[in-house]
Coordinates of C-alpha atoms in Angstrom, one line a residue:
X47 CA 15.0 -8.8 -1.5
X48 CA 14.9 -10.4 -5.3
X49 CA 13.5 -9.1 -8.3
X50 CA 11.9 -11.0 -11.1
X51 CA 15.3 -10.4 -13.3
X52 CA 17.2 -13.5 -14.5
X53 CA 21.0 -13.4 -14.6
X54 CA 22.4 -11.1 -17.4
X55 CA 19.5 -9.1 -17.6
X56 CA 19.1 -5.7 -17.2
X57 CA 16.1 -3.3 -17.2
X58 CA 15.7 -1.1 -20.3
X59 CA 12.7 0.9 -19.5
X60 CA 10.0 1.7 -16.9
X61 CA 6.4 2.3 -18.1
X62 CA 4.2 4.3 -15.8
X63 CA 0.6 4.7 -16.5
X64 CA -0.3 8.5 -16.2
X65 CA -2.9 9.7 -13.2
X66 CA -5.4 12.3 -13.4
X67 CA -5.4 15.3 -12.0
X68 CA -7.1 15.1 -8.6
X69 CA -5.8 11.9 -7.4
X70 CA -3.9 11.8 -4.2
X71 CA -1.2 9.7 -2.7
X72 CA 0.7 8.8 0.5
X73 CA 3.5 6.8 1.8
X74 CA 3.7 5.8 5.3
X75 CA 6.6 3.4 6.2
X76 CA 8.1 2.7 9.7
X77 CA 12.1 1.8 11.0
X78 CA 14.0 1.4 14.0
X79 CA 15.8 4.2 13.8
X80 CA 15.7 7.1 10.8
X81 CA 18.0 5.9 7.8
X82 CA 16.8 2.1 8.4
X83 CA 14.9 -0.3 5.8
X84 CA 11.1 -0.2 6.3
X85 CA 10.2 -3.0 8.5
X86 CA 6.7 -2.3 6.7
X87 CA 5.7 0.5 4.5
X88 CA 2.1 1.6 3.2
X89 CA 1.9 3.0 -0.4
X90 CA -1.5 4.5 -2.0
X91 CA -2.6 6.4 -5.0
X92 CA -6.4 7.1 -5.1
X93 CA -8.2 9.7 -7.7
X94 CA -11.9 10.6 -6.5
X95 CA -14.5 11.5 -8.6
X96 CA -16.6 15.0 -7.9
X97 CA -19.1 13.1 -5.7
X98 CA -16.3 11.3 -3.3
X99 CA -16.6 7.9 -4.8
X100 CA -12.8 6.3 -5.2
X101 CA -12.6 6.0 -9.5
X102 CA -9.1 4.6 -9.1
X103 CA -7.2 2.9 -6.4
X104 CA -3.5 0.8 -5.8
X105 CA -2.5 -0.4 -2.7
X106 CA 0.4 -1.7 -1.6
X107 CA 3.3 -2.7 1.3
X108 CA 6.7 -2.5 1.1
X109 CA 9.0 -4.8 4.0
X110 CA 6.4 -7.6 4.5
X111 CA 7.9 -9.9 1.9
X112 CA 10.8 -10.4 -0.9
X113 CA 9.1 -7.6 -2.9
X114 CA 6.4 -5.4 -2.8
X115 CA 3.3 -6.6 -2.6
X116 CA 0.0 -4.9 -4.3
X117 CA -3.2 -5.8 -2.0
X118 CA -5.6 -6.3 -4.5
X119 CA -8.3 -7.2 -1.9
X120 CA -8.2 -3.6 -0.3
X121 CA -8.2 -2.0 -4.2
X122 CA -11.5 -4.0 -4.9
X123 CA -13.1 -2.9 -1.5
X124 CA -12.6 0.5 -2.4
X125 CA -13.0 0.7 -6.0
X126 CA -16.6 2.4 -6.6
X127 CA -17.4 3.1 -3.2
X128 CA -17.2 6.6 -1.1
X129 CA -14.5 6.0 1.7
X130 CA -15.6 6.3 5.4
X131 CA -13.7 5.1 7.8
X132 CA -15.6 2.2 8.2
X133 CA -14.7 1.3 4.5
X134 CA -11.3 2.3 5.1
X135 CA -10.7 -0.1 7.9
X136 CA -12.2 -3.0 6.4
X137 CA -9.8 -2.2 3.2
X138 CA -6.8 -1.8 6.0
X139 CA -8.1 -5.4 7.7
X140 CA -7.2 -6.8 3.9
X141 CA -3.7 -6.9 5.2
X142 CA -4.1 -9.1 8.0
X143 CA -5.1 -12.3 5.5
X144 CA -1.4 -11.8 3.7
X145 CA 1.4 -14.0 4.4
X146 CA 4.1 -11.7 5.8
X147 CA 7.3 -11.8 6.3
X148 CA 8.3 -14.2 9.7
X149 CA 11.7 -13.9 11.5
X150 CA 12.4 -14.2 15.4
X151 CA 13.1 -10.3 15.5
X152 CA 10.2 -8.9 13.6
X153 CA 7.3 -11.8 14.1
X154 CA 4.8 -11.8 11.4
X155 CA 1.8 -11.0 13.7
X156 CA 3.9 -8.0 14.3
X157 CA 4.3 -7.0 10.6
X158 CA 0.4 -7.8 10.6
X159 CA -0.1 -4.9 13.0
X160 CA 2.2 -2.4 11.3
X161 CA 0.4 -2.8 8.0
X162 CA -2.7 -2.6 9.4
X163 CA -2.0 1.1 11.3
X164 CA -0.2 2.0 7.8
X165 CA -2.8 1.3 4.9
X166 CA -5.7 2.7 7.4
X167 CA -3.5 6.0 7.3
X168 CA -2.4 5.8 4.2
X169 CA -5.2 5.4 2.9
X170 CA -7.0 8.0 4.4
X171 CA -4.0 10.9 3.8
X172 CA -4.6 10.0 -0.2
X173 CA -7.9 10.4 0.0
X174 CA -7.7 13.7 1.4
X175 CA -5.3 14.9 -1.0
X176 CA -7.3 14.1 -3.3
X177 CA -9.7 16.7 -2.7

């Protein structure tokens, strides 16, 4: 893992935008064995509006690179639309067009797979409690 710090600096402050009330969220990550780093993890905030339709969306996966990764492709998918699970799977598919992560114990078609079956749940789980 690396952050986007140079040497000798430190951070001073975080700034978070605030979401609505309504919006839901979920996070979805998957180990070895409980305790362990994520090989990948699924993070989603989504606020819907009255009528179902997705008003604000971020995606993103933890595990598949040096940092976390947003996947702005899925967000724009979303964004506007109401979410059936048709929708939500194309969104998830998003994942399979990143460059991931490629060692000879966790292959990247592997990580692929896992943040496939991750952002569809994910995804879905924020959406619901966001009702």
């Amino acid at each position: 893992m690396s952050t986007s710090l140079e040497d000798g600096e430190i951070l001073v402050f975080v700034k978070i935008k605030h979401w609505p009330q309504g919006h839901g969220w979920s996070f979805i990550e998957f180990a070895r064995r409980d305790g362990d780093f994520a090989i990948v993890s699924a993070a989603v905030l989504v606020t819907t509006k009255g009528d179902g339709t997705i008003s604000r969306v971020s995606v993103a996966l933890g595990g598949v690179g040096p940092y976390p990764l947003r996947v702005g492709k899925a967000e724009d998918l979303l964004l506007g639309r109401y979410p059936t699970n048709t929708l939500i799977g194309q969104a998830a598919a998003c994942c399979a067009e990143l460059q991931l992560f490629d060692d000879p114990n966790i292959p990247a078609w592997y990580r692929k797979q896992l943040a496939h079956e991750l952002t569809f749940k994910a995804i879905k789980e924020a959406i619901e409690r966001s009702a």
